[in-house]
Coordinates of C-alpha atoms in Angstrom, one line a residue:
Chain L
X920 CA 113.4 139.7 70.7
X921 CA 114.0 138.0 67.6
X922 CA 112.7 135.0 68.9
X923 CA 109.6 136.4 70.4
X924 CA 109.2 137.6 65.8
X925 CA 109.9 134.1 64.7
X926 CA 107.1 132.8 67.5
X927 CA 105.2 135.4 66.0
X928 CA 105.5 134.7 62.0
X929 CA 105.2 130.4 63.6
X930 CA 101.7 131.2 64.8
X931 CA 100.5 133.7 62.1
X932 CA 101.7 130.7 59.6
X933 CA 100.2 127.8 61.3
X934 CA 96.5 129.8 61.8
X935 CA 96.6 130.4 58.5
X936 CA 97.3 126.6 57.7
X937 CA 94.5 125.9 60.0
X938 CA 92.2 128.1 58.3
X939 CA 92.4 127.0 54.9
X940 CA 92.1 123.5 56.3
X941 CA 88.5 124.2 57.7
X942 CA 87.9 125.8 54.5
X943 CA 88.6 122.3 52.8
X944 CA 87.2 120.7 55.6
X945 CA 83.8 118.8 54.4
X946 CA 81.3 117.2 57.2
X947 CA 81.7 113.3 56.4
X948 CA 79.4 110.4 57.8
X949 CA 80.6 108.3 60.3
X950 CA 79.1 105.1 62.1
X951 CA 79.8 105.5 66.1
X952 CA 79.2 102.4 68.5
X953 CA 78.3 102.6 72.7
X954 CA 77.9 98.6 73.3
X955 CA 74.7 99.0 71.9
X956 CA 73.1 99.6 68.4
X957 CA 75.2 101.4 65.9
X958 CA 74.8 104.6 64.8
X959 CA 75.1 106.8 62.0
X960 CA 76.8 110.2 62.7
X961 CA 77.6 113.6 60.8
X962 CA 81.5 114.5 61.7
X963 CA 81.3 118.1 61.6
X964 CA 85.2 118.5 62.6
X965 CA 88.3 117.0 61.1
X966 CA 89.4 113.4 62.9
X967 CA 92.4 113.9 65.0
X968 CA 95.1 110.9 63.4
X969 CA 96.9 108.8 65.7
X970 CA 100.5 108.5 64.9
X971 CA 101.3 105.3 63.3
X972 CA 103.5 104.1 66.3
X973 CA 102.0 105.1 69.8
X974 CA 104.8 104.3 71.8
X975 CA 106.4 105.7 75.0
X976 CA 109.8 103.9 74.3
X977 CA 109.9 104.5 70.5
X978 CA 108.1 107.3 69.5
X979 CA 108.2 109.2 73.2
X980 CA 107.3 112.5 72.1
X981 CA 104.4 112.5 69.1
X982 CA 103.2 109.8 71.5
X983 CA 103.0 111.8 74.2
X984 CA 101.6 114.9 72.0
X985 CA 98.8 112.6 70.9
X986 CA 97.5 111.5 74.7
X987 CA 97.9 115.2 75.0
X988 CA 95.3 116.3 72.6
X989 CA 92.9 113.0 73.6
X990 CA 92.8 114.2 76.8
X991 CA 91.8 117.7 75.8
X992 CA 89.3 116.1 73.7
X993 CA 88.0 114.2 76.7
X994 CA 88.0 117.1 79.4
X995 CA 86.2 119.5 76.6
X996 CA 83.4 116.7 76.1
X997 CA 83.1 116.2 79.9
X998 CA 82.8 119.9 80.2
X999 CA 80.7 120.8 77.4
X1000 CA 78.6 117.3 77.7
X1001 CA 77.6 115.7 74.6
X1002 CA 74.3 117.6 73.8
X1003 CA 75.0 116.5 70.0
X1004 CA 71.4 115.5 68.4
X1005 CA 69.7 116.4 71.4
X1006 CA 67.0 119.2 72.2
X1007 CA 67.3 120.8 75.3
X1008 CA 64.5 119.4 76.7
X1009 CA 67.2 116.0 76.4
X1010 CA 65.0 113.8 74.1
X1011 CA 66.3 113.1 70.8
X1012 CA 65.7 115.1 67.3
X1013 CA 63.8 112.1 65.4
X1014 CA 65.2 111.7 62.0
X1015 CA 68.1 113.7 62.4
X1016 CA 71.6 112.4 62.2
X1017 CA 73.3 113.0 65.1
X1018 CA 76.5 115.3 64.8
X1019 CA 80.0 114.9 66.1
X1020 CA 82.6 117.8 66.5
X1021 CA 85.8 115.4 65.5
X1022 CA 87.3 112.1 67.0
X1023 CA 89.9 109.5 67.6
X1024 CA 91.6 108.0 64.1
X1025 CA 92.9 104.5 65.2
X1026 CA 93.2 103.5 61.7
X1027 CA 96.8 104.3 60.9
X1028 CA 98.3 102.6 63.4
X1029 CA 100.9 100.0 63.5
X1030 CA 102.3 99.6 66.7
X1031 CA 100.9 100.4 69.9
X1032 CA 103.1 99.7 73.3
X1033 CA 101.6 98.9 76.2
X1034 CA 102.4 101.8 78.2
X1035 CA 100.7 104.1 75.6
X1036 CA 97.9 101.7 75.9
X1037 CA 97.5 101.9 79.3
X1038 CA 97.7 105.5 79.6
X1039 CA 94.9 105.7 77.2
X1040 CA 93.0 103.4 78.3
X1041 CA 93.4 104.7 82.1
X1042 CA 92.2 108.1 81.0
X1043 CA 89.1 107.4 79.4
X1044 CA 88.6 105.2 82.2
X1045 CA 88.9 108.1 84.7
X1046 CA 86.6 110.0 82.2
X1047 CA 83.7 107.3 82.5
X1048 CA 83.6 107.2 86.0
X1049 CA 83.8 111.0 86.4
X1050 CA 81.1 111.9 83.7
X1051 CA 79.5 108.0 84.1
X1052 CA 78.9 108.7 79.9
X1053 CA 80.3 106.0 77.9
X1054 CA 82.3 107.2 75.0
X1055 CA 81.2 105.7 71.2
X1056 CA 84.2 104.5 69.2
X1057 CA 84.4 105.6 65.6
X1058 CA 84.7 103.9 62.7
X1059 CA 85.5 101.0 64.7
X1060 CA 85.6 98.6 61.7
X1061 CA 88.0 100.8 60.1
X1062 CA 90.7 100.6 63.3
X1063 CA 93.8 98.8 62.4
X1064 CA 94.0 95.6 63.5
X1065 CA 97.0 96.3 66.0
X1066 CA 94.9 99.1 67.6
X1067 CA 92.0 96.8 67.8
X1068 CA 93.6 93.8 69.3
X1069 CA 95.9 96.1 71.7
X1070 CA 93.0 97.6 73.3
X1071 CA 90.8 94.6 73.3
X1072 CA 93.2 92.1 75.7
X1073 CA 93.8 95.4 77.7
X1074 CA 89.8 95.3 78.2
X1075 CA 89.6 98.6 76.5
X1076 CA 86.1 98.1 75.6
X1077 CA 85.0 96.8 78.7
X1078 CA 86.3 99.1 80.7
X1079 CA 84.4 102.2 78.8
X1080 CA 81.4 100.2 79.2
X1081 CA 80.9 98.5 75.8
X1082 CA 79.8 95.5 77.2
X1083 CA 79.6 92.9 74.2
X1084 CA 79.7 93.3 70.5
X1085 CA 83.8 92.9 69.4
X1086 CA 84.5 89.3 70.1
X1087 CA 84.3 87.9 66.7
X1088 CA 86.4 90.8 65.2
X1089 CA 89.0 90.2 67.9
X1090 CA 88.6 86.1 66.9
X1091 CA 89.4 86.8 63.2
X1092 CA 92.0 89.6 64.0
X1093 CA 94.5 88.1 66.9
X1094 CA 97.2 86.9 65.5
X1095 CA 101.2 87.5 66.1
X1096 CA 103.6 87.2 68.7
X1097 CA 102.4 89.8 71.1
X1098 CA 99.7 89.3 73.8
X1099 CA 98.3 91.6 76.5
X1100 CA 96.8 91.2 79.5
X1101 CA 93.7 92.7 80.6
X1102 CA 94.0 95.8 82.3
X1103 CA 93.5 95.9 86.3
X1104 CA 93.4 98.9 88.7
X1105 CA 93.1 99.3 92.1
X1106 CA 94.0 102.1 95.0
X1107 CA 96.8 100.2 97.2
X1108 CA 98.8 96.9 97.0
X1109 CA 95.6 94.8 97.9
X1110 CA 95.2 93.4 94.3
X1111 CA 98.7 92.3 94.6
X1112 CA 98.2 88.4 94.4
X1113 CA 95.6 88.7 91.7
X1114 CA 97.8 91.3 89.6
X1115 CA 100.7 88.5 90.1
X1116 CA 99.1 86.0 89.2
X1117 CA 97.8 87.5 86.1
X1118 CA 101.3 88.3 84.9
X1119 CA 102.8 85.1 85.4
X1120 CA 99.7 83.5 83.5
X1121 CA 100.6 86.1 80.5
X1122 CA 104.4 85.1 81.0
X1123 CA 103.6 81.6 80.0
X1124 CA 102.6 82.8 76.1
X1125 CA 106.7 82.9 75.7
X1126 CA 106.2 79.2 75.0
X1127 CA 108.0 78.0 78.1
X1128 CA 107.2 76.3 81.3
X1129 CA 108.3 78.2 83.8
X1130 CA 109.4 81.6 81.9
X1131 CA 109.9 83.6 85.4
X1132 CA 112.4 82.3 87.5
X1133 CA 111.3 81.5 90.9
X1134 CA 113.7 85.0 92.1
X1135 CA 112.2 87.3 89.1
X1136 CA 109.1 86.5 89.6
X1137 CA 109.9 87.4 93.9
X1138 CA 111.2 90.8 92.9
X1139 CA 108.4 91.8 90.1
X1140 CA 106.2 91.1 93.1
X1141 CA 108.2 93.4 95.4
X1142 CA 108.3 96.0 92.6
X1143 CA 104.9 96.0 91.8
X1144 CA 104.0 95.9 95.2
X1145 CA 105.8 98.5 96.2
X1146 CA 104.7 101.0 93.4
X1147 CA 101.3 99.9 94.2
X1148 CA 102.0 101.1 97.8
X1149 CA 103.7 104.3 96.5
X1150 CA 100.5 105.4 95.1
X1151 CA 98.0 104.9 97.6
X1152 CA 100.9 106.4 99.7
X1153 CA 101.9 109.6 97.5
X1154 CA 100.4 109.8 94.0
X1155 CA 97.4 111.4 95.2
X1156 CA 98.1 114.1 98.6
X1157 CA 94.8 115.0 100.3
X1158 CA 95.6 118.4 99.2
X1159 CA 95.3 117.5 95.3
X1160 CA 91.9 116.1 95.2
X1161 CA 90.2 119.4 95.1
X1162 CA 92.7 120.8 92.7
X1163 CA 92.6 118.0 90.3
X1164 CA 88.4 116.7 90.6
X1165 CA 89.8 113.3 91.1
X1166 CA 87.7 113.2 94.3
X1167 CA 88.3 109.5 95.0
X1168 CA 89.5 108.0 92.0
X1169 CA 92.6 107.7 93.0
X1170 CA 93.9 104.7 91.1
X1171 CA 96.9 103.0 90.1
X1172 CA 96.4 100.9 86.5
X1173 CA 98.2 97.8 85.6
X1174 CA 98.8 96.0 82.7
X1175 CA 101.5 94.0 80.9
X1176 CA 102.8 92.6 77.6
X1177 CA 104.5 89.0 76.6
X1178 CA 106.6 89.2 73.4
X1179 CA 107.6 85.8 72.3
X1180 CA 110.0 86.5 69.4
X1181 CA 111.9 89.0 71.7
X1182 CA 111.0 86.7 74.8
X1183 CA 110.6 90.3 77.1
X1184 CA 107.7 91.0 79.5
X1185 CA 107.4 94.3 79.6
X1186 CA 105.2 95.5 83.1
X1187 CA 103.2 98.7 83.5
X1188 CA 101.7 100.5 86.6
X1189 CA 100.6 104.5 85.7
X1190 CA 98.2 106.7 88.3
X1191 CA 96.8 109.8 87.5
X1192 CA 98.3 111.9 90.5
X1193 CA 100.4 114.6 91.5
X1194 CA 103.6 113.0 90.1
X1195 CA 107.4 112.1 91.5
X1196 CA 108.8 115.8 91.1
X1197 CA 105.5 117.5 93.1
X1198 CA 105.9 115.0 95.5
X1199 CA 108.8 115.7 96.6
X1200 CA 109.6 117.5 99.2
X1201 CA 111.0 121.0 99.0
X1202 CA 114.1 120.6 101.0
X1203 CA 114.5 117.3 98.2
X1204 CA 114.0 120.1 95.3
X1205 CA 117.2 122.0 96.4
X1206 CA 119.6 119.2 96.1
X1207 CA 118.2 117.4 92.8
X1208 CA 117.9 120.6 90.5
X1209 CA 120.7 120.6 88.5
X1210 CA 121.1 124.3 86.7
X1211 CA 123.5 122.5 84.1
X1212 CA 120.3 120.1 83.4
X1213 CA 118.2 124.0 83.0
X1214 CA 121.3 125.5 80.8
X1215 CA 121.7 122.2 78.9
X1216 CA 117.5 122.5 77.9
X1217 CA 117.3 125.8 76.9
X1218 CA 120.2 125.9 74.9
X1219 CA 119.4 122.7 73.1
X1220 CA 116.0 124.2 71.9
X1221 CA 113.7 121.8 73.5
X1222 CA 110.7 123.7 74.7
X1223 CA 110.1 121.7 78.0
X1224 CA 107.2 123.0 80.4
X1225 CA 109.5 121.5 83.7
X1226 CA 113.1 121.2 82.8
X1227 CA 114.0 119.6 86.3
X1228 CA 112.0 117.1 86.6
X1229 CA 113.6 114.3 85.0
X1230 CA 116.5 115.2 87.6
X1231 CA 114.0 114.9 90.3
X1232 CA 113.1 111.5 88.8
X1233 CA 116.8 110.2 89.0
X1234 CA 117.2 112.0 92.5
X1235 CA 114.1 109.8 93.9
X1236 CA 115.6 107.0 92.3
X1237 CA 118.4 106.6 94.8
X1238 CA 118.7 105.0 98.0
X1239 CA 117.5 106.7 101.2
X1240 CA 115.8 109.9 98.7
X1241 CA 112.5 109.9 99.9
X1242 CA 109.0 111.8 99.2
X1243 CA 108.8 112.0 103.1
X1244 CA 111.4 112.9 104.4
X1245 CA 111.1 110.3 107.4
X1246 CA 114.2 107.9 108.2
X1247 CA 113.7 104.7 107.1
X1248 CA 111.7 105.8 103.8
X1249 CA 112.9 105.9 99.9
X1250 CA 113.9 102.3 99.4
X1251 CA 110.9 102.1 97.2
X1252 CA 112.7 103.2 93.6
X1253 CA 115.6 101.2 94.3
X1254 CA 113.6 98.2 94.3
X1255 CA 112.0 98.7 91.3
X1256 CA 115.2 99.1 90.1
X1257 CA 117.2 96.2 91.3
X1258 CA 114.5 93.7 89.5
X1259 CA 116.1 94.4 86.4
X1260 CA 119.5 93.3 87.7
X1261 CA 117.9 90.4 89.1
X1262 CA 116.3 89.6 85.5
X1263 CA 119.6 90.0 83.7
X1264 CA 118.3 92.1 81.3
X1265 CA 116.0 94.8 80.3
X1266 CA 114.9 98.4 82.0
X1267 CA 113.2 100.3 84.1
X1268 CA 111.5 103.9 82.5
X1269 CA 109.9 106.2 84.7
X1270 CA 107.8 108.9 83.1
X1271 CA 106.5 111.8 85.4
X1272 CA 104.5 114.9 85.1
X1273 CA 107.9 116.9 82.8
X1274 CA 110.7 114.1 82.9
X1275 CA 111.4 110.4 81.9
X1276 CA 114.4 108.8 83.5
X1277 CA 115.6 105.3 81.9
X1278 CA 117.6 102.6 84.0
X1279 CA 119.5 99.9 82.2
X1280 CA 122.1 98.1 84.1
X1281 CA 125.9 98.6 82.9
X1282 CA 124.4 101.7 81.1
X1283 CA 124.5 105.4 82.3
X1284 CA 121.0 106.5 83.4
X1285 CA 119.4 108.0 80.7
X1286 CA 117.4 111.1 81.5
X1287 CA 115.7 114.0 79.9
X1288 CA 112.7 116.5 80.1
X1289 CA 109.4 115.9 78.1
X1290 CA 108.4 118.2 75.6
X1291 CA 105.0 117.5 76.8
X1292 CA 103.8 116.3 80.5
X1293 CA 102.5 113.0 81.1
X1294 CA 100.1 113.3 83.6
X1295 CA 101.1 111.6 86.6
X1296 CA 103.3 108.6 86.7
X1297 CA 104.1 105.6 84.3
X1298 CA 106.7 103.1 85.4
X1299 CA 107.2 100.3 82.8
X1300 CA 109.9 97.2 83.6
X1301 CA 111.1 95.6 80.5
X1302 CA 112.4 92.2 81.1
X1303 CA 114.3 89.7 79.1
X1304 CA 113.8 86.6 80.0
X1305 CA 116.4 84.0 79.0
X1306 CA 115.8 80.8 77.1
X1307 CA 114.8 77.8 79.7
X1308 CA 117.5 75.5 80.0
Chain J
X1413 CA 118.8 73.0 122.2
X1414 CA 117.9 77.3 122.3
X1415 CA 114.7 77.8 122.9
X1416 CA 112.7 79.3 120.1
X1417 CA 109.8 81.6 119.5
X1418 CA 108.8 80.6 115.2
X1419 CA 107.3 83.0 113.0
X1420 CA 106.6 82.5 109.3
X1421 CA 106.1 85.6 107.5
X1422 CA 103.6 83.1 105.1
X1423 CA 101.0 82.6 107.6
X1424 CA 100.8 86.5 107.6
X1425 CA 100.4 86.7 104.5
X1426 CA 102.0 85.1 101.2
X1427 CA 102.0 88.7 99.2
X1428 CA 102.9 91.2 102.1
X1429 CA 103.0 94.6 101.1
X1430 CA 102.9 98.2 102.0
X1431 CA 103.8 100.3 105.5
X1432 CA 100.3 100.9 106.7
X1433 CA 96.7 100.2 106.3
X1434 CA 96.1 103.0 104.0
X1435 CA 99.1 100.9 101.8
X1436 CA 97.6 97.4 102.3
X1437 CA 95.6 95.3 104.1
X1438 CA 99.0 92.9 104.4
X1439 CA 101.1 95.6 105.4
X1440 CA 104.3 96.5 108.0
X1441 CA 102.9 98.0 111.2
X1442 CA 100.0 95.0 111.0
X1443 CA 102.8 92.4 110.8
X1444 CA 105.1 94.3 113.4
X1445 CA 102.3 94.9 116.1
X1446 CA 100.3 91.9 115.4
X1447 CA 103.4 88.9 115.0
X1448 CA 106.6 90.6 115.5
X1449 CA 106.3 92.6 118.6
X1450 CA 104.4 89.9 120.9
X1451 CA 106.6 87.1 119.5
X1452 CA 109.4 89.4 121.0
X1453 CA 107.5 90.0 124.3
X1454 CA 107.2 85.8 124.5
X1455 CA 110.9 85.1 123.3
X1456 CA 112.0 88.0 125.7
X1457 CA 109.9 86.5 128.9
X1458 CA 111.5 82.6 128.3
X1459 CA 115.6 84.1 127.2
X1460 CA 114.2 82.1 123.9
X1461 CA 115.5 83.5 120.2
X1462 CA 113.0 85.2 117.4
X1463 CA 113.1 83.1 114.1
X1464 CA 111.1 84.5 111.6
X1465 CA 111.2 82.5 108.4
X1466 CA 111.2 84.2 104.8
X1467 CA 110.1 80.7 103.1
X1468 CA 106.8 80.7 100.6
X1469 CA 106.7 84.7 101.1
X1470 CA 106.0 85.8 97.4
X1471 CA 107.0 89.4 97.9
X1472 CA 109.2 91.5 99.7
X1473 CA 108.5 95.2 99.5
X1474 CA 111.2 97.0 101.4
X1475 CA 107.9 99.3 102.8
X1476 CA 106.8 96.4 104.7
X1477 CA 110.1 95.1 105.4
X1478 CA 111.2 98.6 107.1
X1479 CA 108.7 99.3 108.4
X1480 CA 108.3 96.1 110.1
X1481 CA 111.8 95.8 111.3
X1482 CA 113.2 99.2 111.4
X1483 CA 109.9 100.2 112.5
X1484 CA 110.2 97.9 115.8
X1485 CA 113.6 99.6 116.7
X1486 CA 112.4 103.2 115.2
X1487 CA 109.5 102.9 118.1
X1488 CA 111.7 101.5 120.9
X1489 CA 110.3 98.0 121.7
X1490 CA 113.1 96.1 120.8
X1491 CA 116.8 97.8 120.8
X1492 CA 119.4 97.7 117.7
X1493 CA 121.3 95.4 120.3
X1494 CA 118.9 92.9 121.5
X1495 CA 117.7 92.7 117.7
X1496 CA 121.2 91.1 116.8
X1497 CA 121.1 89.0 119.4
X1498 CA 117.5 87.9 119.5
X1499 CA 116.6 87.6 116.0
X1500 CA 117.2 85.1 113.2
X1501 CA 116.2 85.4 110.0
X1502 CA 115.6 81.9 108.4
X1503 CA 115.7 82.9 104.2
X1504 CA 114.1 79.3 103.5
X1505 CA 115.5 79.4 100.2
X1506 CA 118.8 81.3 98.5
X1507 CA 116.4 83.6 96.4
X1508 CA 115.5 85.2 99.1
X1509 CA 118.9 85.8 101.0
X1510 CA 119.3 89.3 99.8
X1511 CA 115.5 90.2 101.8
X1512 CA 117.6 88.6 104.9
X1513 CA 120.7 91.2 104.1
X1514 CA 117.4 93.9 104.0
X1515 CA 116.2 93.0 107.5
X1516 CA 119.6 94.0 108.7
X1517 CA 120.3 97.3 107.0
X1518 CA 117.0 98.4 107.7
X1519 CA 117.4 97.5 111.5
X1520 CA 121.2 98.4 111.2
X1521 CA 119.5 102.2 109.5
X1522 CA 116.6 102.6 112.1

């Protein structure tokens, strides 16, 4: 009871903070960009800020409340269309500036991982080949140059359709120790090779040789491979393509991430699906809920939409625990996490729909629920490679 | 000198992945039904041994391993028994030595 009043007095607060905000609010003018011509625009909403650090590793939570709120900006423009500055005969007012009801703020950030980028990147992706409208950027000029350069060796702008326009920023901004590579996707392990190769060619921008031993490099390929596999296999059950409009965009994305100071390649595969804990089967659900895990969450505070599922994470993550069922099946997880004891060094962090689970060798599996889903999966390897001999 | 029937997993394919088609076009049942199963029905018709050689292969997903293995046992053309005795596995290099030690737990598991 008393918690249902102090919910109540936290909502009444924050409407009222939200009001006298859009009383302050003034409309502002704001250049927006498609790949073509740019364009002056009247904001008539305030900018949604990114947090400074987008980061799944060090900033988990505000990261994943951001990608929350772009994605509801996304699905509301997909459903509402962009009719801004149009009549409804769908030719354009002449001589009136086109209005926008709020955007993305890149400016303020500083860091941006690789997983966050992907997972971005991936969803406005899935929004341009649902809606086929290519999103503007905002203010692109203003961007921070970490933002900028992130998203632009990921092929950011590429893949929303700006086709040319942001080379010579990118020229005069690239800089530092940190280099991505363009983002690839694909629906089974077909792009396998060409994903391989991609990563071993980023690998070499640690400033050695041969950065990948001949063995790492064999079990990234059997890692990635096999997530590859587990998507086309799982991530997306016949069943879920009606609930979910993917229809058949059902996608893995890939990227990765060569830092040479810290010499670690970090790897990243994310879908869009159903996720590890719906997967499962239900006869799996009985023997990986932990009630300790439920009694631990709510008396911690933590508001957490699926409190089991980072147990479901670490159940899937052992030998022989499969989304099937079938003998023979769940050696998939394992894999992905033996690389790292093959590299030496690093982790494996697996993010799905309500959990992240976190494998370090010599270290107790970290787990935990998210305060916020992620939807479907994100696995990320972090390896560090040692100095070449 | 045995009689052998050769098979290099690289002439399959140097990035093998996946269980089925719907996994990969380089996947398990493929390999098992297209180069592992007749190789067994030719080494089986001349008493000769099965080596199948993990050298050049640039990825092992235990999918395609299992399923190409296990999945030989699982379906009944070859037994747990004639596996062990019929079938070397040649890792080529030491790097891949623990795949080897996977050929045999997942036919040991099937």
């Amino acid at each position: 009871m008393r918690l249902r009043h102090r919910t109540l007095r936290a909502a009444k607060r924050n409407a009222v903070r939200v009001a006298k905000r859009k009383r302050a609010f003034k409309p502002f003018l704001v250049t927006t960009w498609d790949g073509g011509v740019a364009r002056r625009a009247l904001c008539v909403s305030p900018a949604t800020s990114a947090p400074s650090h987008i980061c799944l590793s060090e900033n988990l939570d505000e990261t994943l409340r951001f990608i929350k709120v772009v994605r509801a900006g996304l699905e509301q423009v997909r459903i509402g269309s962009s009719a801004a500055g149009k009549r409804r005969d769908g030719r354009s007012k002449k001589n009136r500036v086109r209005q926008i009801r709020g955007y993305v703020d890149f400016s303020a950030i500083s860091q941006f991982g690789t997983g966050a980028a992907v997972v971005l990147t991936a969803m406005y992706d899935k929004y341009r080949r649902i809606s086929g409208i290519t999103p503007s950027t905002v203010d692109l000029h203003k961007w921070s140059d970490e933002a900028f350069v992130t998203l632009y060796e990921l092929g950011f702008f590429e893949t929303v359709g700006h086709i040319a326009g942001t080379e010579q920023r990118y020229t005069d901004s690239a800089s530092g120790d940190l280099r991505t590579m363009s983002m690839m996707t694909g629906t089974n392990s077909k792009e396998l090779q060409r994903a391989s190769e991609a990563i071993l060619e980023l690998s070499k921008f640690i400033g050695d040789k041969d950065p990948l031993r001949a063995d790492v490099q064999v079990a990234l390929n059997s890692a990635l491979g096999e997530a590859m596999s587990n998507v086309a296999a799982h991530a997306y059950p016949s069943n879920d393509a009606g609930e979910s409009g993917q229809g058949d965009l059902k996608l893995w994305w890939v990227s990765a991430s060569a830092d040479r100071v810290r010499r670690t390649l970090r790897v990243v595969i994310y879908d869009q699906g159903a996720s590890i804990p719906v997967t499962l089967p239900q006869r799996s659900w009985a023997k990986a809920f932990s009630a300790a895990r439920a009694l631990e969450t709510i008396t911690s505070g933590l508001v957490a939409p699926h409190p089991q599922d980072a147990d479901f994470i670490e159940f899937a993550m052992g030998e022989g625990n499969t989304q099937t069922g079938r003998p023979g099946r769940g050696e998939g997880l394992p894999q992905m996490r033996d690389l790292v004891q093959i590299c030496g060094g690093g982790s494996l962090t697996i993010l799905s729909r309500g959990g992240v689970c976190c494998y370090r060798p010599d270290v107790k599996l970290y787990t935990r629920p998210l305060p916020v889903p992620i939807q479907g999966t994100l696995i990320e390897w972090e390896m560090n490679l040692p100095k070449a001999a | 000198m045995e009689k052998e029937v050769l098979i290099s997993i690289s002439d399959f394919s140097t990035y093998p992945s996946g269980r089925d088609e719907r996994d990969g076009p380089f996947n398990g049942t493929k390999f098992r039904e297209t180069v592992l199963k007749p190789a067994f029905e030719t080494a089986r018709a001349s008493g000769a041994k099965v080596v199948v050689s993990l050298a050049d292969v640039m990825s092992f997903g235990s999918s395609f391993l299992e399923e190409a293995f296990g999945g030989l046992v699982r379906q009944g053309a070859v037994t747990k028994r004639e596996m062990r005795d019929r079938l070397v596995v040649d890792p080529g290099s030491d790097i891949n030595l623990r795949y080897r030690d996977a050929i045999m737990r997942y036919i040991d598991r099937a």
